[in-house]
PDB file of N, CA and C in Angstrom:
ATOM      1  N   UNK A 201     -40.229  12.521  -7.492  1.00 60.00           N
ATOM      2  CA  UNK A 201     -39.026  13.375  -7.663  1.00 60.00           C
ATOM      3  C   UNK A 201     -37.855  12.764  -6.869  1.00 60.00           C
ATOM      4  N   UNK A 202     -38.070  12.183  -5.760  1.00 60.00           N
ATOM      5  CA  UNK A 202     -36.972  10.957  -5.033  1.00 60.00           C
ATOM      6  C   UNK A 202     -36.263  10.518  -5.984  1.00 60.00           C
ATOM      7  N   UNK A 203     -37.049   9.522  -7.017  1.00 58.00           N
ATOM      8  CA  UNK A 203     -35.751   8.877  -7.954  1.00 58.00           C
ATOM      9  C   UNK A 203     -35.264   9.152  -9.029  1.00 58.00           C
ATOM     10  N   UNK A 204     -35.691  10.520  -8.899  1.00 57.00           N
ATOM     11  CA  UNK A 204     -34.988  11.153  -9.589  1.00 57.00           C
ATOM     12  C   UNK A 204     -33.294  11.264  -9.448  1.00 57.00           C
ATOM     13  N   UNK A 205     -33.596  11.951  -8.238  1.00 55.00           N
ATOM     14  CA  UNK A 205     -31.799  12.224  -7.831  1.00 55.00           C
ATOM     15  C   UNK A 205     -30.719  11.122  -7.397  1.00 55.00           C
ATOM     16  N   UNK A 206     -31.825   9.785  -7.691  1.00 54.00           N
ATOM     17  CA  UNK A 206     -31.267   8.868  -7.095  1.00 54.00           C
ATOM     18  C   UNK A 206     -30.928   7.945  -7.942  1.00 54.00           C
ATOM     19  N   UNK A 207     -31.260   8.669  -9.309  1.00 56.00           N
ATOM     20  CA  UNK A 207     -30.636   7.547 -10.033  1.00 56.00           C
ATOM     21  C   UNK A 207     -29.415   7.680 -10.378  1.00 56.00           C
ATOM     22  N   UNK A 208     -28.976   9.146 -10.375  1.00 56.00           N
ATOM     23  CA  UNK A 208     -27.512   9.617 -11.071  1.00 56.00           C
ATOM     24  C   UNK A 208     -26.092   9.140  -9.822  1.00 56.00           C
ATOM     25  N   UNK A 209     -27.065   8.980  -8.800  1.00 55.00           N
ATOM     26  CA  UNK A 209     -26.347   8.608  -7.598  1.00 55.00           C
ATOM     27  C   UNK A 209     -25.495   7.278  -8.044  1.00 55.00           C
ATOM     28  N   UNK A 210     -25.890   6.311  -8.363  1.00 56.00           N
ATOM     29  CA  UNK A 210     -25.709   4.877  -8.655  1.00 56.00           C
ATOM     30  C   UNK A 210     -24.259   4.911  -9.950  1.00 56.00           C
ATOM     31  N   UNK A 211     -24.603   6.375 -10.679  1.00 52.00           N
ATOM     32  CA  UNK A 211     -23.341   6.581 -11.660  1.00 52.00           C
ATOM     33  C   UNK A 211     -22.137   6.547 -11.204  1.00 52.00           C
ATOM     34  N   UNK A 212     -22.171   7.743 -10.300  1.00 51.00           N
ATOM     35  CA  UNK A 212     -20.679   7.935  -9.537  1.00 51.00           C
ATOM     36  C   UNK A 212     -20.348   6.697  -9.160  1.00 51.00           C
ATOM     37  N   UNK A 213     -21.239   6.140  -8.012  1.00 49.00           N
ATOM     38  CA  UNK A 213     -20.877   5.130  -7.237  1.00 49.00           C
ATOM     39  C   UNK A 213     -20.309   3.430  -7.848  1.00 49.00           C
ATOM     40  N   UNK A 214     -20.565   3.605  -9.183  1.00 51.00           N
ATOM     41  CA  UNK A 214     -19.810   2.528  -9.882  1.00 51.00           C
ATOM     42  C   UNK A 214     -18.150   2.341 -10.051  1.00 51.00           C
ATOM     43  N   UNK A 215     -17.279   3.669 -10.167  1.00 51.00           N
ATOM     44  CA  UNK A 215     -15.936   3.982 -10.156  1.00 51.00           C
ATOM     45  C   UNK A 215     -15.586   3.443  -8.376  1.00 51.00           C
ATOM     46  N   UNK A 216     -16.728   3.723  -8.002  1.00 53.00           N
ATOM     47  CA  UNK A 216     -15.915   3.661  -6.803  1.00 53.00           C
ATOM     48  C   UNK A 216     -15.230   1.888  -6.275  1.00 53.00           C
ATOM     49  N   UNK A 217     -15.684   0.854  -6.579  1.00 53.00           N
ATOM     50  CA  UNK A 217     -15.619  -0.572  -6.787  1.00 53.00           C
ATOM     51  C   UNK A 217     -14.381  -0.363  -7.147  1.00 53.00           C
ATOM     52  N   UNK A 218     -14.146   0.526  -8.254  1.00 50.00           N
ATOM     53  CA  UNK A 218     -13.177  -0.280  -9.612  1.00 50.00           C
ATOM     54  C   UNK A 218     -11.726   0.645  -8.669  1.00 50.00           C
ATOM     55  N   UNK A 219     -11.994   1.497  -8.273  1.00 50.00           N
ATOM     56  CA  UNK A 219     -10.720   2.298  -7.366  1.00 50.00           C
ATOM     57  C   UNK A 219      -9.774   1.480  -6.815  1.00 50.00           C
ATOM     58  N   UNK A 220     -10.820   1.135  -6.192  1.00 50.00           N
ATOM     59  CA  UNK A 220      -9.843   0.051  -4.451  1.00 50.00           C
ATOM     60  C   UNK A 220      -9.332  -1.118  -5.180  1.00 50.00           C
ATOM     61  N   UNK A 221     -10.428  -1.788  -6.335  1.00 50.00           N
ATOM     62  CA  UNK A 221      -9.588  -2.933  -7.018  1.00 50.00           C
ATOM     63  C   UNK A 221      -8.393  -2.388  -7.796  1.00 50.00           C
ATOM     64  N   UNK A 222      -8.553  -1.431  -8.247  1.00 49.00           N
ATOM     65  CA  UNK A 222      -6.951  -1.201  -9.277  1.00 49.00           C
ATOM     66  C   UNK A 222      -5.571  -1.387  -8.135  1.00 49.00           C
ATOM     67  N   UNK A 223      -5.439  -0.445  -7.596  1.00 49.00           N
ATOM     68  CA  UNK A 223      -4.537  -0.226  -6.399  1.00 49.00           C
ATOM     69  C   UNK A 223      -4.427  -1.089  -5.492  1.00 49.00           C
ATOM     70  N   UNK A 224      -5.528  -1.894  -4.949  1.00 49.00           N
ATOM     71  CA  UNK A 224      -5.309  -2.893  -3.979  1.00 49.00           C
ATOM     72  C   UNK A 224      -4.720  -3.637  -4.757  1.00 49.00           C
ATOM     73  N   UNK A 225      -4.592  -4.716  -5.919  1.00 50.00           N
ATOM     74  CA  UNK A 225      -3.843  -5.462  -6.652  1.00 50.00           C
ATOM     75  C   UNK A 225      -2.460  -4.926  -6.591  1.00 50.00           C
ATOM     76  N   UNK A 226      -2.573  -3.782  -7.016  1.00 48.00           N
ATOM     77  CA  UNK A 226      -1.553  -3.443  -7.576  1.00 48.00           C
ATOM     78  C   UNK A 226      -0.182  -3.317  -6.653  1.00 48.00           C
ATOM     79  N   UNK A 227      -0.665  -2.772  -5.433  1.00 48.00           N
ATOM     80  CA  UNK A 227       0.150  -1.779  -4.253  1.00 48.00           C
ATOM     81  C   UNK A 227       0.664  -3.303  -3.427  1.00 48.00           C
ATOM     82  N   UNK A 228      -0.098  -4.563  -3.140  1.00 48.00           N
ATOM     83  CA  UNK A 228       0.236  -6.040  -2.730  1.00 48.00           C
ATOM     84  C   UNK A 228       1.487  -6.692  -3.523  1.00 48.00           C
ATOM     85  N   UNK A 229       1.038  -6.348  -5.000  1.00 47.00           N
ATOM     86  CA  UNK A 229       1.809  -7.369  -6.118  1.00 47.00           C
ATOM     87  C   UNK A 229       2.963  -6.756  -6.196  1.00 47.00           C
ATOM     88  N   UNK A 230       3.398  -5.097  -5.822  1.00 46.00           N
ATOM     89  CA  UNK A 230       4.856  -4.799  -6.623  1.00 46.00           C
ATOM     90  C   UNK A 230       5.662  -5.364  -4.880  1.00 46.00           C
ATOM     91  N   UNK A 231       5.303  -5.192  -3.732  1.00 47.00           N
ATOM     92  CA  UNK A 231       6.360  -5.363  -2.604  1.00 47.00           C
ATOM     93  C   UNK A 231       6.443  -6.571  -2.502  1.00 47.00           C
ATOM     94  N   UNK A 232       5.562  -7.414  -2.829  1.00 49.00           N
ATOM     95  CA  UNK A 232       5.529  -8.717  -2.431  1.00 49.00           C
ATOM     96  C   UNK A 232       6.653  -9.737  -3.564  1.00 49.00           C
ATOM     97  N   UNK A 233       6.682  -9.300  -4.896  1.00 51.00           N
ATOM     98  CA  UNK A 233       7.402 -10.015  -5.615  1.00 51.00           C
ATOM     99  C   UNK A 233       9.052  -8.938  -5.646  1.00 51.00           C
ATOM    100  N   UNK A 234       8.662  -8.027  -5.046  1.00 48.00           N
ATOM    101  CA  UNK A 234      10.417  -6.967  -4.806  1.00 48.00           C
ATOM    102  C   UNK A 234      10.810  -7.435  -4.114  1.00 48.00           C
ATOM    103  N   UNK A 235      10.298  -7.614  -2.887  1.00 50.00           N
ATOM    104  CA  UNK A 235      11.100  -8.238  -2.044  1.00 50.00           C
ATOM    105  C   UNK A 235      12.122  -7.640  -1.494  1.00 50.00           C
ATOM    106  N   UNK A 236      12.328  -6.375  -1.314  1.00 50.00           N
ATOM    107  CA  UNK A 236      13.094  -5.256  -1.128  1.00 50.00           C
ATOM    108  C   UNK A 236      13.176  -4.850   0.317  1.00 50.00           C
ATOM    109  N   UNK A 237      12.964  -6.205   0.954  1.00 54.00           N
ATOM    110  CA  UNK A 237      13.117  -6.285   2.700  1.00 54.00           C
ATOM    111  C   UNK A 237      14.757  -6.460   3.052  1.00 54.00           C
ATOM    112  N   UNK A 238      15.198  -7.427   2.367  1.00 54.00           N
ATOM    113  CA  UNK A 238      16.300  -7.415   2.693  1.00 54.00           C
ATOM    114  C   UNK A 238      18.138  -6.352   2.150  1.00 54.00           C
ATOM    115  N   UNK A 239      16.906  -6.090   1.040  1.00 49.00           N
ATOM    116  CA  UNK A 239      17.905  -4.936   0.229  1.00 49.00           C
ATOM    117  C   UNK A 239      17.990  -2.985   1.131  1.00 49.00           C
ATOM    118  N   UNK A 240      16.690  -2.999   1.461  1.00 49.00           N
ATOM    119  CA  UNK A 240      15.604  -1.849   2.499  1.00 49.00           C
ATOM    120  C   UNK A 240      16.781  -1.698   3.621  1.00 49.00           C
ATOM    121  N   UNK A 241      17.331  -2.674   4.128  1.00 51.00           N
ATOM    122  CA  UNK A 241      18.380  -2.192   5.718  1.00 51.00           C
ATOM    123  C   UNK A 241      19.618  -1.730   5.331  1.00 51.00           C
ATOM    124  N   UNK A 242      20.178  -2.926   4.192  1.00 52.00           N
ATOM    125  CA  UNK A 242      21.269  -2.409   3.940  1.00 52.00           C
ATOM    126  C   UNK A 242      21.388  -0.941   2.889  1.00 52.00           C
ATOM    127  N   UNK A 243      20.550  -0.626   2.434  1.00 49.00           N
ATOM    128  CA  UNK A 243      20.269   0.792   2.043  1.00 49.00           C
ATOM    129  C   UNK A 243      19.948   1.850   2.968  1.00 49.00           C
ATOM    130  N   UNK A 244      20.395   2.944   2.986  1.00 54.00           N
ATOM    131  CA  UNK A 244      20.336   4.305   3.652  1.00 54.00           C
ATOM    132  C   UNK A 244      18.839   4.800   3.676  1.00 54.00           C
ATOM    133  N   UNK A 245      18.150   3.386   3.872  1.00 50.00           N
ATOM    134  CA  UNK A 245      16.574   3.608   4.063  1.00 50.00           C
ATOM    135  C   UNK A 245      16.596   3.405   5.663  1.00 50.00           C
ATOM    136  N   UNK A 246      17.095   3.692   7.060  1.00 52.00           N
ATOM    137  CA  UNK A 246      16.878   3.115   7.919  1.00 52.00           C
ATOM    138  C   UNK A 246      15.532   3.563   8.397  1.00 52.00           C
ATOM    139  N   UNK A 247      14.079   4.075   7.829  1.00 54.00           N
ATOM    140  CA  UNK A 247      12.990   4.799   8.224  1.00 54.00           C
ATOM    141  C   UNK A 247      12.500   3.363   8.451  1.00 54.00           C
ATOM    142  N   UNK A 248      12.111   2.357   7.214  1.00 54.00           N
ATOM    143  CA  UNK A 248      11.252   1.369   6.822  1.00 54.00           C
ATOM    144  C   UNK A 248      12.251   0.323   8.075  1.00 54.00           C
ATOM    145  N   UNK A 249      13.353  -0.351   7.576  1.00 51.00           N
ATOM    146  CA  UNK A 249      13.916  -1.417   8.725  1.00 51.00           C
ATOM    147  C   UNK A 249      14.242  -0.710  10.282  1.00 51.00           C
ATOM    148  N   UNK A 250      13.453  -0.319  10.873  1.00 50.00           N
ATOM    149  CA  UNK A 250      13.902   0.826  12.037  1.00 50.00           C
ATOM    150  C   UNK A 250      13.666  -1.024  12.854  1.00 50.00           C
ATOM    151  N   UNK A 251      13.210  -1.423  12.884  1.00 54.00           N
ATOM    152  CA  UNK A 251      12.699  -2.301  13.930  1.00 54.00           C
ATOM    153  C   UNK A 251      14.115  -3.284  13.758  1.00 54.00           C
ATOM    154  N   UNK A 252      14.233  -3.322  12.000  1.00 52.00           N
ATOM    155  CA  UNK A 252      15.371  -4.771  12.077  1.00 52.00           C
ATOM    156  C   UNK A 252      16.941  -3.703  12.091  1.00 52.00           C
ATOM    157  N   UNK A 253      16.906  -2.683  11.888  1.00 51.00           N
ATOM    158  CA  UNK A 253      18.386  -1.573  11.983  1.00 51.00           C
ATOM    159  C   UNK A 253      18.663  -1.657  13.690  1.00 51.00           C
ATOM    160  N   UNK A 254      17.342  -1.553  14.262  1.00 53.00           N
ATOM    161  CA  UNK A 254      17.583  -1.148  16.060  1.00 53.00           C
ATOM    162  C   UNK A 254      18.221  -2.686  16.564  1.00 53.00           C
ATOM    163  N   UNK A 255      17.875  -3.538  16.290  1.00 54.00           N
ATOM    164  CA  UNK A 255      18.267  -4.594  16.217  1.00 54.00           C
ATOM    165  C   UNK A 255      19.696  -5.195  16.337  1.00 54.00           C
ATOM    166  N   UNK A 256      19.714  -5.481  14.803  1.00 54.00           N
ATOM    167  CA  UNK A 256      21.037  -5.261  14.394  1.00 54.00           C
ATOM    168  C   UNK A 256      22.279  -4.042  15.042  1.00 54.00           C
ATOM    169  N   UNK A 257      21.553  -2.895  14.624  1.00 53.00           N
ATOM    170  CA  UNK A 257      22.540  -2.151  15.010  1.00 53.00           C
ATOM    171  C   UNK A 257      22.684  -2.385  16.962  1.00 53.00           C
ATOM    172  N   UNK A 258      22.209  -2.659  17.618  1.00 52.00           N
ATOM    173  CA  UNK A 258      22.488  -3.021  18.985  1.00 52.00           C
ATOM    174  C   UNK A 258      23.213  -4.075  19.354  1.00 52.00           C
ATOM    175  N   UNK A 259      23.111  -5.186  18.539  1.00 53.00           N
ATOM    176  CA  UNK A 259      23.668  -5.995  18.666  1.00 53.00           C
ATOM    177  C   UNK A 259      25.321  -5.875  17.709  1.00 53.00           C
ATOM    178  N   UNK A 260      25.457  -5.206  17.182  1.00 51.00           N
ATOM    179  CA  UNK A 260      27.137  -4.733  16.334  1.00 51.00           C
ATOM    180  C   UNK A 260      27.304  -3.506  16.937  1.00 51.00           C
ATOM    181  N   UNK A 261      26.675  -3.561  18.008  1.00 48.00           N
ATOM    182  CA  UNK A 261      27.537  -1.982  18.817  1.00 48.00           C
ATOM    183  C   UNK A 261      28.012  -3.208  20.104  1.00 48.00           C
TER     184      UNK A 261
END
């Protein structure tokens, strides 16, 4: 009766592989070819460039 319950186990656990590969590709490939580091400061994003805004902005004060 063990493998029993243990076989349906192995079902779920197949999606789980394919998860991390969709998104890990995916979530690397869109910032990396945006490139939206240098566009990110001069936009009214100062959350993300806080390190290069504190910076900058210290040094133009």
């Amino acid at each position: 009766m063990l493998p029993t319950p243990h076989t349906p186990h192995p079902t779920p656990h197949t999606p789980l592989p394919h998860f991390p590969t969709s998104p890990l590709p995916h979530f690397p490939t869109s910032p990396l070819p945006h490139t939206p580091l240098p566009h990110f400061p001069t936009s009214p994003h100062p959350h993300f460039p806080n390190s290069f805004n504190l910076c900058c902005d210290s040094g133009y004060l």
